[in-house]
PDB file of C-alpha atoms in Angstrom:
ATOM      1  CA  MET A   1     122.948  58.328 107.136  1.00 88.00           C
ATOM      2  CA  LYS A   2     124.491  60.825 104.693  1.00 91.00           C
ATOM      3  CA  LEU A   3     123.146  62.663 101.656  1.00 90.00           C
ATOM      4  CA  SER A   4     126.010  61.195  99.627  1.00 92.00           C
ATOM      5  CA  GLN A   5     124.648  57.711 100.365  1.00 94.00           C
ATOM      6  CA  LEU A   6     121.158  58.702  99.206  1.00 95.00           C
ATOM      7  CA  ARG A   7     122.603  60.152  96.012  1.00 94.00           C
ATOM      8  CA  ALA A   8     124.498  56.897  95.474  1.00 95.00           C
ATOM      9  CA  ILE A   9     121.306  54.803  95.804  1.00 96.00           C
ATOM     10  CA  VAL A  10     119.503  56.934  93.220  1.00 95.00           C
ATOM     11  CA  ALA A  11     122.436  56.962  90.786  1.00 93.00           C
ATOM     12  CA  ILE A  12     122.952  53.184  90.927  1.00 94.00           C
ATOM     13  CA  ALA A  13     119.236  52.522  90.507  1.00 94.00           C
ATOM     14  CA  GLU A  14     119.102  54.773  87.434  1.00 91.00           C
ATOM     15  CA  ARG A  15     122.349  53.593  85.838  1.00 90.00           C
ATOM     16  CA  GLY A  16     122.035  49.917  86.706  1.00 91.00           C
ATOM     17  CA  ASN A  17     125.620  49.468  87.879  1.00 91.00           C
ATOM     18  CA  PHE A  18     128.174  50.940  90.263  1.00 92.00           C
ATOM     19  CA  SER A  19     130.735  52.050  87.678  1.00 90.00           C
ATOM     20  CA  GLU A  20     128.361  54.307  85.699  1.00 90.00           C
ATOM     21  CA  ALA A  21     126.899  55.670  88.934  1.00 91.00           C
ATOM     22  CA  ALA A  22     130.415  56.565  90.063  1.00 90.00           C
ATOM     23  CA  LEU A  23     130.994  58.488  86.819  1.00 88.00           C
ATOM     24  CA  GLU A  24     127.761  60.438  87.268  1.00 86.00           C
ATOM     25  CA  LEU A  25     128.611  61.265  90.884  1.00 88.00           C
ATOM     26  CA  GLN A  26     132.229  62.081  89.967  1.00 83.00           C
ATOM     27  CA  LEU A  27     133.490  59.564  92.523  1.00 88.00           C
ATOM     28  CA  THR A  28     135.561  56.405  92.335  1.00 91.00           C
ATOM     29  CA  GLN A  29     133.738  53.094  92.156  1.00 91.00           C
ATOM     30  CA  PRO A  30     135.235  51.906  95.483  1.00 92.00           C
ATOM     31  CA  ALA A  31     133.906  55.089  97.143  1.00 93.00           C
ATOM     32  CA  VAL A  32     130.393  54.405  95.844  1.00 94.00           C
ATOM     33  CA  SER A  33     130.591  50.740  96.863  1.00 94.00           C
ATOM     34  CA  HIS A  34     131.755  51.746 100.342  1.00 94.00           C
ATOM     35  CA  ALA A  35     128.910  54.257 100.706  1.00 94.00           C
ATOM     36  CA  ILE A  36     126.295  51.609  99.864  1.00 95.00           C
ATOM     37  CA  ALA A  37     127.932  48.904 101.974  1.00 94.00           C
ATOM     38  CA  THR A  38     128.067  51.257 104.966  1.00 95.00           C
ATOM     39  CA  LEU A  39     124.413  52.198 104.522  1.00 95.00           C
ATOM     40  CA  GLU A  40     123.350  48.555 104.165  1.00 94.00           C
ATOM     41  CA  GLU A  41     125.191  47.732 107.372  1.00 94.00           C
ATOM     42  CA  GLU A  42     123.562  50.671 109.137  1.00 94.00           C
ATOM     43  CA  LEU A  43     120.056  49.741 107.949  1.00 94.00           C
ATOM     44  CA  GLY A  44     120.525  46.018 108.360  1.00 95.00           C
ATOM     45  CA  VAL A  45     119.096  45.131 104.919  1.00 95.00           C
ATOM     46  CA  PRO A  46     120.651  44.661 101.473  1.00 95.00           C
ATOM     47  CA  LEU A  47     119.703  47.371  98.999  1.00 96.00           C
ATOM     48  CA  PHE A  48     121.092  45.852  95.795  1.00 95.00           C
ATOM     49  CA  ALA A  49     121.631  42.370  94.424  1.00 92.00           C
ATOM     50  CA  ARG A  50     124.967  42.377  92.599  1.00 88.00           C
ATOM     51  CA  GLY A  51     125.465  40.105  89.622  1.00 83.00           C
ATOM     52  CA  ARG A  52     126.975  39.740  86.165  1.00 80.00           C
ATOM     53  CA  HIS A  53     124.332  42.020  84.695  1.00 78.00           C
ATOM     54  CA  GLY A  54     124.808  44.883  87.142  1.00 86.00           C
ATOM     55  CA  ALA A  55     123.046  45.953  90.318  1.00 92.00           C
ATOM     56  CA  VAL A  56     119.325  45.283  90.826  1.00 93.00           C
ATOM     57  CA  LEU A  57     117.303  46.754  93.674  1.00 94.00           C
ATOM     58  CA  THR A  58     116.038  44.357  96.327  1.00 94.00           C
ATOM     59  CA  PRO A  59     112.414  44.748  97.496  1.00 94.00           C
ATOM     60  CA  ALA A  60     113.683  46.743 100.481  1.00 95.00           C
ATOM     61  CA  GLY A  61     115.894  48.767  98.163  1.00 94.00           C
ATOM     62  CA  GLU A  62     112.938  49.710  95.968  1.00 94.00           C
ATOM     63  CA  ARG A  63     111.038  51.125  98.930  1.00 95.00           C
ATOM     64  CA  ILE A  64     114.094  52.937 100.273  1.00 95.00           C
ATOM     65  CA  LEU A  65     114.833  54.349  96.801  1.00 95.00           C
ATOM     66  CA  TYR A  66     111.422  56.083  96.865  1.00 94.00           C
ATOM     67  CA  HIS A  67     112.202  57.764 100.186  1.00 95.00           C
ATOM     68  CA  ALA A  68     115.746  58.633  99.083  1.00 94.00           C
ATOM     69  CA  ARG A  69     114.384  60.469  96.058  1.00 93.00           C
ATOM     70  CA  GLN A  70     111.845  62.276  98.222  1.00 93.00           C
ATOM     71  CA  ALA A  71     114.571  63.338 100.658  1.00 94.00           C
ATOM     72  CA  LEU A  72     116.771  64.691  97.864  1.00 92.00           C
ATOM     73  CA  GLN A  73     113.838  66.537  96.291  1.00 89.00           C
ATOM     74  CA  ASN A  74     112.981  68.075  99.660  1.00 90.00           C
ATOM     75  CA  LEU A  75     116.585  69.195 100.000  1.00 88.00           C
ATOM     76  CA  GLU A  76     116.361  70.864  96.585  1.00 81.00           C
ATOM     77  CA  MET A  77     113.174  72.647  97.636  1.00 82.00           C
ATOM     78  CA  ILE A  78     114.887  73.943 100.767  1.00 84.00           C
ATOM     79  CA  GLN A  79     117.694  75.290  98.606  1.00 76.00           C
ATOM     80  CA  ARG A  80     115.213  76.871  96.200  1.00 72.00           C
ATOM     81  CA  GLU A  81     113.361  78.622  98.997  1.00 74.00           C
ATOM     82  CA  ALA A  82     116.662  80.029 100.212  1.00 74.00           C
ATOM     83  CA  ASN A  83     117.570  81.120  96.671  1.00 63.00           C
ATOM     84  CA  LEU A  84     114.266  82.976  96.336  1.00 65.00           C
ATOM     85  CA  HIS A  85     115.575  85.393  98.938  1.00 66.00           C
ATOM     86  CA  LYS A  86     118.976  85.771  97.310  1.00 63.00           C
ATOM     87  CA  GLY A  87     117.661  87.280  94.081  1.00 67.00           C
ATOM     88  CA  LEU A  88     120.367  87.570  91.443  1.00 69.00           C
ATOM     89  CA  HIS A  89     123.134  88.072  94.001  1.00 72.00           C
ATOM     90  CA  GLY A  90     123.352  84.275  94.174  1.00 77.00           C
ATOM     91  CA  GLY A  91     121.371  81.209  93.275  1.00 82.00           C
ATOM     92  CA  HIS A  92     121.787  78.251  90.969  1.00 89.00           C
ATOM     93  CA  VAL A  93     120.415  77.436  87.508  1.00 94.00           C
ATOM     94  CA  ARG A  94     120.479  73.778  86.400  1.00 96.00           C
ATOM     95  CA  ILE A  95     120.053  72.960  82.710  1.00 98.00           C
ATOM     96  CA  ALA A  96     119.517  69.409  81.455  1.00 97.00           C
ATOM     97  CA  ALA A  97     120.428  68.711  77.833  1.00 96.00           C
ATOM     98  CA  PHE A  98     121.627  65.964  75.498  1.00 92.00           C
ATOM     99  CA  ARG A  99     125.236  65.933  74.313  1.00 91.00           C
ATOM    100  CA  SER A 100     125.077  67.901  71.067  1.00 92.00           C
ATOM    101  CA  VAL A 101     123.295  70.823  72.732  1.00 94.00           C
ATOM    102  CA  ALA A 102     125.458  70.666  75.864  1.00 94.00           C
ATOM    103  CA  THR A 103     128.582  70.735  73.691  1.00 93.00           C
ATOM    104  CA  HIS A 104     127.773  73.156  70.904  1.00 93.00           C
ATOM    105  CA  LEU A 105     125.021  75.525  72.097  1.00 94.00           C
ATOM    106  CA  LEU A 106     124.816  75.996  75.854  1.00 95.00           C
ATOM    107  CA  PRO A 107     128.399  77.064  76.736  1.00 95.00           C
ATOM    108  CA  LYS A 108     128.124  80.265  74.664  1.00 94.00           C
ATOM    109  CA  ALA A 109     124.711  81.102  76.140  1.00 95.00           C
ATOM    110  CA  ILE A 110     125.967  80.502  79.668  1.00 96.00           C
ATOM    111  CA  ALA A 111     129.034  82.665  79.046  1.00 95.00           C
ATOM    112  CA  LYS A 112     126.787  85.533  77.942  1.00 93.00           C
ATOM    113  CA  PHE A 113     124.683  85.128  81.089  1.00 94.00           C
ATOM    114  CA  HIS A 114     127.782  85.095  83.316  1.00 91.00           C
ATOM    115  CA  ASP A 115     128.944  88.383  81.835  1.00 88.00           C
ATOM    116  CA  LYS A 116     125.894  90.051  83.388  1.00 86.00           C
ATOM    117  CA  PHE A 117     125.323  87.852  86.441  1.00 88.00           C
ATOM    118  CA  PRO A 118     128.682  86.416  87.556  1.00 87.00           C
ATOM    119  CA  GLU A 119     127.400  85.462  91.026  1.00 85.00           C
ATOM    120  CA  VAL A 120     124.805  83.018  89.687  1.00 90.00           C
ATOM    121  CA  ALA A 121     126.031  79.429  89.305  1.00 92.00           C
ATOM    122  CA  VAL A 122     124.907  77.658  86.119  1.00 96.00           C
ATOM    123  CA  THR A 123     125.304  73.895  85.771  1.00 95.00           C
ATOM    124  CA  ILE A 124     124.819  71.720  82.683  1.00 97.00           C
ATOM    125  CA  ILE A 125     123.408  68.261  83.409  1.00 95.00           C
ATOM    126  CA  GLU A 126     124.193  66.111  80.390  1.00 93.00           C
ATOM    127  CA  ARG A 127     121.586  63.404  79.797  1.00 91.00           C
ATOM    128  CA  PRO A 128     121.637  60.571  77.221  1.00 85.00           C
ATOM    129  CA  ALA A 129     118.361  61.480  75.488  1.00 85.00           C
ATOM    130  CA  TYR A 130     115.393  63.828  75.558  1.00 87.00           C
ATOM    131  CA  LEU A 131     113.348  61.449  77.738  1.00 88.00           C
ATOM    132  CA  ASP A 132     116.023  61.702  80.431  1.00 90.00           C
ATOM    133  CA  VAL A 133     115.993  65.496  80.121  1.00 94.00           C
ATOM    134  CA  GLU A 134     112.242  65.643  80.705  1.00 94.00           C
ATOM    135  CA  GLN A 135     112.478  63.186  83.600  1.00 93.00           C
ATOM    136  CA  SER A 136     115.100  65.402  85.236  1.00 94.00           C
ATOM    137  CA  LEU A 137     112.593  68.269  85.077  1.00 95.00           C
ATOM    138  CA  ARG A 138     109.828  66.144  86.604  1.00 92.00           C
ATOM    139  CA  GLU A 139     112.049  64.975  89.449  1.00 89.00           C
ATOM    140  CA  GLY A 140     113.235  68.504  90.241  1.00 90.00           C
ATOM    141  CA  ARG A 141     116.832  67.708  89.331  1.00 91.00           C
ATOM    142  CA  ALA A 142     116.892  70.399  86.645  1.00 95.00           C
ATOM    143  CA  ASP A 143     115.232  73.807  86.314  1.00 96.00           C
ATOM    144  CA  ILE A 144     115.438  74.063  82.518  1.00 97.00           C
ATOM    145  CA  GLY A 145     115.615  71.383  79.853  1.00 97.00           C
ATOM    146  CA  ILE A 146     116.447  71.287  76.170  1.00 97.00           C
ATOM    147  CA  THR A 147     114.087  68.815  74.492  1.00 94.00           C
ATOM    148  CA  TYR A 148     112.187  68.282  71.241  1.00 92.00           C
ATOM    149  CA  LEU A 149     108.871  69.580  69.983  1.00 91.00           C
ATOM    150  CA  PRO A 150     106.174  68.507  70.244  1.00 88.00           C
ATOM    151  CA  THR A 151     106.214  67.746  73.965  1.00 90.00           C
ATOM    152  CA  SER A 152     103.584  67.070  76.622  1.00 89.00           C
ATOM    153  CA  ASN A 153     101.277  69.661  78.200  1.00 91.00           C
ATOM    154  CA  GLU A 154     103.081  69.398  81.538  1.00 93.00           C
ATOM    155  CA  PHE A 155     105.846  71.576  80.067  1.00 96.00           C
ATOM    156  CA  GLU A 156     105.945  75.139  78.865  1.00 95.00           C
ATOM    157  CA  ALA A 157     108.218  75.049  75.829  1.00 96.00           C
ATOM    158  CA  TRP A 158     109.299  77.166  72.900  1.00 95.00           C
ATOM    159  CA  GLU A 159     111.387  76.509  69.815  1.00 96.00           C
ATOM    160  CA  ILE A 160     115.032  77.587  69.703  1.00 95.00           C
ATOM    161  CA  LEU A 161     116.474  75.747  66.700  1.00 95.00           C
ATOM    162  CA  ARG A 162     115.645  73.540  63.720  1.00 95.00           C
ATOM    163  CA  ASP A 163     118.426  71.061  63.014  1.00 95.00           C
ATOM    164  CA  GLU A 164     118.430  69.286  59.653  1.00 95.00           C
ATOM    165  CA  TYR A 165     119.301  65.622  59.184  1.00 95.00           C
ATOM    166  CA  VAL A 166     122.270  64.925  56.934  1.00 96.00           C
ATOM    167  CA  ALA A 167     123.583  61.822  55.221  1.00 96.00           C
ATOM    168  CA  LEU A 168     127.213  61.077  56.075  1.00 96.00           C
ATOM    169  CA  LEU A 169     129.142  58.942  53.614  1.00 96.00           C
ATOM    170  CA  PRO A 170     132.629  57.441  54.003  1.00 95.00           C
ATOM    171  CA  PRO A 171     135.591  59.320  52.516  1.00 94.00           C
ATOM    172  CA  LYS A 172     135.943  56.882  49.603  1.00 92.00           C
ATOM    173  CA  ALA A 173     132.264  56.901  48.604  1.00 92.00           C
ATOM    174  CA  LYS A 174     131.665  57.889  44.989  1.00 88.00           C
ATOM    175  CA  ILE A 175     128.762  60.289  44.427  1.00 87.00           C
ATOM    176  CA  SER A 176     128.327  61.633  40.907  1.00 79.00           C
ATOM    177  CA  SER A 177     126.174  64.705  41.637  1.00 80.00           C
ATOM    178  CA  PRO A 178     126.062  67.419  44.324  1.00 81.00           C
ATOM    179  CA  GLN A 179     122.591  66.249  45.422  1.00 87.00           C
ATOM    180  CA  ILE A 180     122.527  62.769  46.932  1.00 92.00           C
ATOM    181  CA  THR A 181     119.730  60.294  46.178  1.00 94.00           C
ATOM    182  CA  TRP A 182     118.231  57.525  48.305  1.00 94.00           C
ATOM    183  CA  GLU A 183     119.786  55.067  45.849  1.00 93.00           C
ATOM    184  CA  ASP A 184     123.219  56.542  46.651  1.00 92.00           C
ATOM    185  CA  ILE A 185     122.676  55.894  50.357  1.00 93.00           C
ATOM    186  CA  ALA A 186     121.144  52.407  50.135  1.00 93.00           C
ATOM    187  CA  PRO A 187     124.317  50.343  49.475  1.00 92.00           C
ATOM    188  CA  TYR A 188     125.842  51.529  52.777  1.00 89.00           C
ATOM    189  CA  SER A 189     122.964  50.402  55.091  1.00 88.00           C
ATOM    190  CA  PRO A 190     123.119  53.658  57.067  1.00 92.00           C
ATOM    191  CA  VAL A 191     123.285  53.806  60.844  1.00 88.00           C
ATOM    192  CA  LEU A 192     120.628  55.838  62.676  1.00 85.00           C
ATOM    193  CA  LEU A 193     120.509  57.049  66.253  1.00 77.00           C
ATOM    194  CA  SER A 194     118.402  54.731  68.402  1.00 67.00           C
ATOM    195  CA  CYS A 195     117.013  57.516  70.609  1.00 65.00           C
ATOM    196  CA  LEU A 196     113.401  58.664  70.464  1.00 54.00           C
ATOM    197  CA  PRO A 197     111.673  60.677  69.058  1.00 56.00           C
ATOM    198  CA  CYS A 198     114.412  61.612  66.595  1.00 60.00           C
ATOM    199  CA  GLY A 199     115.118  57.970  65.725  1.00 67.00           C
ATOM    200  CA  LYS A 200     111.438  57.164  65.227  1.00 78.00           C
ATOM    201  CA  SER A 201     110.722  60.199  63.046  1.00 85.00           C
ATOM    202  CA  LEU A 202     113.753  59.472  60.871  1.00 88.00           C
ATOM    203  CA  HIS A 203     112.865  55.773  60.600  1.00 86.00           C
ATOM    204  CA  ASN A 204     109.336  56.680  59.463  1.00 89.00           C
ATOM    205  CA  HIS A 205     110.732  59.245  57.024  1.00 92.00           C
ATOM    206  CA  ILE A 206     112.935  56.637  55.349  1.00 92.00           C
ATOM    207  CA  LYS A 207     110.292  53.915  55.490  1.00 91.00           C
ATOM    208  CA  ASN A 208     107.791  56.140  53.666  1.00 94.00           C
ATOM    209  CA  LEU A 209     110.172  57.563  51.062  1.00 94.00           C
ATOM    210  CA  ALA A 210     112.798  54.853  50.568  1.00 94.00           C
ATOM    211  CA  PRO A 211     111.547  51.543  51.990  1.00 93.00           C
ATOM    212  CA  PHE A 212     114.279  49.657  50.122  1.00 93.00           C
ATOM    213  CA  ILE A 213     116.978  51.068  52.444  1.00 93.00           C
ATOM    214  CA  ASN A 214     118.108  48.752  55.243  1.00 90.00           C
ATOM    215  CA  THR A 215     119.081  50.715  58.356  1.00 87.00           C
ATOM    216  CA  ILE A 216     120.754  49.954  61.663  1.00 82.00           C
ATOM    217  CA  GLY A 217     119.391  51.770  64.718  1.00 75.00           C
ATOM    218  CA  ASP A 218     120.897  50.249  67.840  1.00 70.00           C
ATOM    219  CA  ILE A 219     123.701  52.754  68.501  1.00 80.00           C
ATOM    220  CA  GLN A 220     123.077  55.549  71.006  1.00 78.00           C
ATOM    221  CA  GLU A 221     126.292  57.602  70.788  1.00 84.00           C
ATOM    222  CA  ASP A 222     126.492  59.969  67.832  1.00 88.00           C
ATOM    223  CA  SER A 223     130.285  60.192  68.128  1.00 90.00           C
ATOM    224  CA  THR A 224     130.513  56.402  67.675  1.00 91.00           C
ATOM    225  CA  ILE A 225     128.427  56.606  64.507  1.00 92.00           C
ATOM    226  CA  VAL A 226     130.557  59.414  63.039  1.00 94.00           C
ATOM    227  CA  SER A 227     133.717  57.428  63.798  1.00 95.00           C
ATOM    228  CA  MET A 228     132.308  54.392  61.969  1.00 93.00           C
ATOM    229  CA  VAL A 229     131.648  56.527  58.892  1.00 95.00           C
ATOM    230  CA  ASN A 230     135.125  58.060  59.059  1.00 95.00           C
ATOM    231  CA  GLN A 231     136.649  54.578  59.077  1.00 95.00           C
ATOM    232  CA  GLY A 232     134.670  53.610  55.991  1.00 93.00           C
ATOM    233  CA  LEU A 233     132.502  51.041  57.773  1.00 91.00           C
ATOM    234  CA  ARG A 234     129.061  52.470  57.028  1.00 90.00           C
ATOM    235  CA  ALA A 235     127.089  55.544  56.077  1.00 93.00           C
ATOM    236  CA  ALA A 236     124.927  57.347  58.624  1.00 94.00           C
ATOM    237  CA  ILE A 237     122.019  59.734  58.866  1.00 94.00           C
ATOM    238  CA  LEU A 238     122.265  62.134  61.797  1.00 94.00           C
ATOM    239  CA  PRO A 239     121.101  65.592  62.833  1.00 93.00           C
ATOM    240  CA  ARG A 240     123.800  67.969  61.636  1.00 94.00           C
ATOM    241  CA  LEU A 241     124.497  69.256  65.149  1.00 93.00           C
ATOM    242  CA  ALA A 242     124.879  65.708  66.484  1.00 92.00           C
ATOM    243  CA  ALA A 243     127.369  64.920  63.708  1.00 94.00           C
ATOM    244  CA  ALA A 244     129.565  67.934  64.478  1.00 92.00           C
ATOM    245  CA  PRO A 245     132.458  68.175  64.209  1.00 91.00           C
ATOM    246  CA  ILE A 246     132.367  66.243  60.945  1.00 93.00           C
ATOM    247  CA  PRO A 247     135.845  64.748  60.307  1.00 94.00           C
ATOM    248  CA  GLN A 248     137.747  65.928  57.261  1.00 93.00           C
ATOM    249  CA  GLY A 249     137.022  63.591  54.392  1.00 93.00           C
ATOM    250  CA  VAL A 250     133.590  62.463  55.565  1.00 96.00           C
ATOM    251  CA  GLN A 251     131.027  63.553  52.979  1.00 95.00           C
ATOM    252  CA  ALA A 252     127.916  65.329  54.293  1.00 95.00           C
ATOM    253  CA  TYR A 253     124.777  65.811  52.188  1.00 95.00           C
ATOM    254  CA  SER A 254     121.284  67.146  52.811  1.00 95.00           C
ATOM    255  CA  LEU A 255     118.689  64.400  52.517  1.00 96.00           C
ATOM    256  CA  PRO A 256     116.879  64.021  49.162  1.00 96.00           C
ATOM    257  CA  ILE A 257     113.690  65.021  50.992  1.00 96.00           C
ATOM    258  CA  PRO A 258     114.626  67.252  53.958  1.00 95.00           C
ATOM    259  CA  LEU A 259     113.852  66.369  57.569  1.00 95.00           C
ATOM    260  CA  GLU A 260     114.480  68.415  60.710  1.00 94.00           C
ATOM    261  CA  ARG A 261     114.354  67.948  64.466  1.00 93.00           C
ATOM    262  CA  VAL A 262     112.850  70.896  66.350  1.00 94.00           C
ATOM    263  CA  MET A 263     114.672  71.677  69.593  1.00 95.00           C
ATOM    264  CA  ALA A 264     113.074  73.655  72.393  1.00 96.00           C
ATOM    265  CA  VAL A 265     113.616  75.090  75.847  1.00 97.00           C
ATOM    266  CA  ALA A 266     111.234  73.523  78.369  1.00 97.00           C
ATOM    267  CA  VAL A 267     110.266  74.109  81.994  1.00 96.00           C
ATOM    268  CA  LEU A 268     107.562  72.591  84.159  1.00 94.00           C
ATOM    269  CA  SER A 269     104.373  74.592  83.735  1.00 90.00           C
ATOM    270  CA  ASN A 270     103.677  74.609  87.470  1.00 84.00           C
ATOM    271  CA  GLY A 271     107.293  74.714  88.634  1.00 81.00           C
ATOM    272  CA  LEU A 272     108.636  76.960  91.388  1.00 76.00           C
ATOM    273  CA  HIS A 273     111.507  78.962  89.908  1.00 83.00           C
ATOM    274  CA  VAL A 274     114.006  81.252  91.573  1.00 82.00           C
ATOM    275  CA  PRO A 275     114.657  84.721  90.063  1.00 87.00           C
ATOM    276  CA  ALA A 276     117.907  83.514  88.502  1.00 89.00           C
ATOM    277  CA  VAL A 277     116.024  80.873  86.494  1.00 92.00           C
ATOM    278  CA  PHE A 278     113.482  83.397  85.204  1.00 91.00           C
ATOM    279  CA  THR A 279     116.288  85.749  84.169  1.00 91.00           C
ATOM    280  CA  PHE A 280     118.156  82.947  82.405  1.00 95.00           C
ATOM    281  CA  LEU A 281     114.971  81.953  80.560  1.00 95.00           C
ATOM    282  CA  GLU A 282     114.495  85.514  79.358  1.00 93.00           C
ATOM    283  CA  MET A 283     118.047  85.500  78.030  1.00 93.00           C
ATOM    284  CA  LEU A 284     117.422  82.194  76.204  1.00 94.00           C
ATOM    285  CA  ARG A 285     114.302  83.651  74.541  1.00 93.00           C
ATOM    286  CA  LYS A 286     116.432  86.354  72.942  1.00 91.00           C
ATOM    287  CA  PHE A 287     119.544  84.269  72.234  1.00 93.00           C
ATOM    288  CA  ASP A 288     120.436  83.607  68.581  1.00 91.00           C
ATOM    289  CA  PHE A 289     121.215  79.886  68.513  1.00 91.00           C
ATOM    290  CA  TYR A 290     121.344  79.855  64.716  1.00 87.00           C
ATOM    291  CA  SER A 291     124.469  82.020  64.814  1.00 84.00           C
ATOM    292  CA  LEU A 292     126.238  79.242  66.740  1.00 80.00           C
ATOM    293  CA  THR A 293     125.314  76.576  64.193  1.00 76.00           C
ATOM    294  CA  LYS A 294     127.076  78.588  61.486  1.00 69.00           C
ATOM    295  CA  LEU A 295     130.284  78.343  63.506  1.00 56.00           C
ATOM    296  CA  THR A 296     129.762  74.675  64.365  1.00 64.00           C
ATOM    297  CA  TYR A 297     128.898  73.469  60.854  1.00 57.00           C
TER     298      TYR A 297
END
């Protein structure tokens, strides 16, 4: 039994199919399939039921998944204990974040940290949404997460950035004044991100202030939404950072009544952190994320 096989079980269970698990593990799909098939042969039980709708854990697979996660978490704890004795002459900092933060904010912060501590490895773990970021913290797969406020009491968190929502209109849209109105947006049935809590807060915002607007909220990728607007298919309402880079021609307006998402750095309140993580957190507390948004916008 190999650690790579345990990682494959966890990835397939979380992603629901072999192809997405292979992407996460940075392996080919045949390599992941071979790893699971070899393990199933070794254990003598099937771990997944394969079908048209992906891979579903068998009853035996569900029990083995629990132990696989425990084994991988124990391995991480062994590595952390070793890193505690390395100080800042080594170690590893893992940061979980959603795409817009991973793309536009973290690389500059990590580069600044590397200037002072080049021997510390820093890894970005890109997750689809804030819930996945927080779950990565709970499972010990990340040391630091970028999430939204408010968050639960299990995390110690502090604000780093307020990101306003903007209305994106197609290039050929005709707006008569510099300030957009809800009536200007309504004919385009704007697309909203389906993630929570940002999607829920925006939906409630529109419902309370402009209930006559019909919205679509079943798209998870912000880049897909921006592309739809650029092609003249619909309007959209997105956090400005998620919309970046806004294509030339797409019209961006502040909402008639402003709304923001509040982003924060979070760690487990009772987590065991190596010195490198504490030092990185101190750097994040002092880092000016607003200066990066000026360049991005």
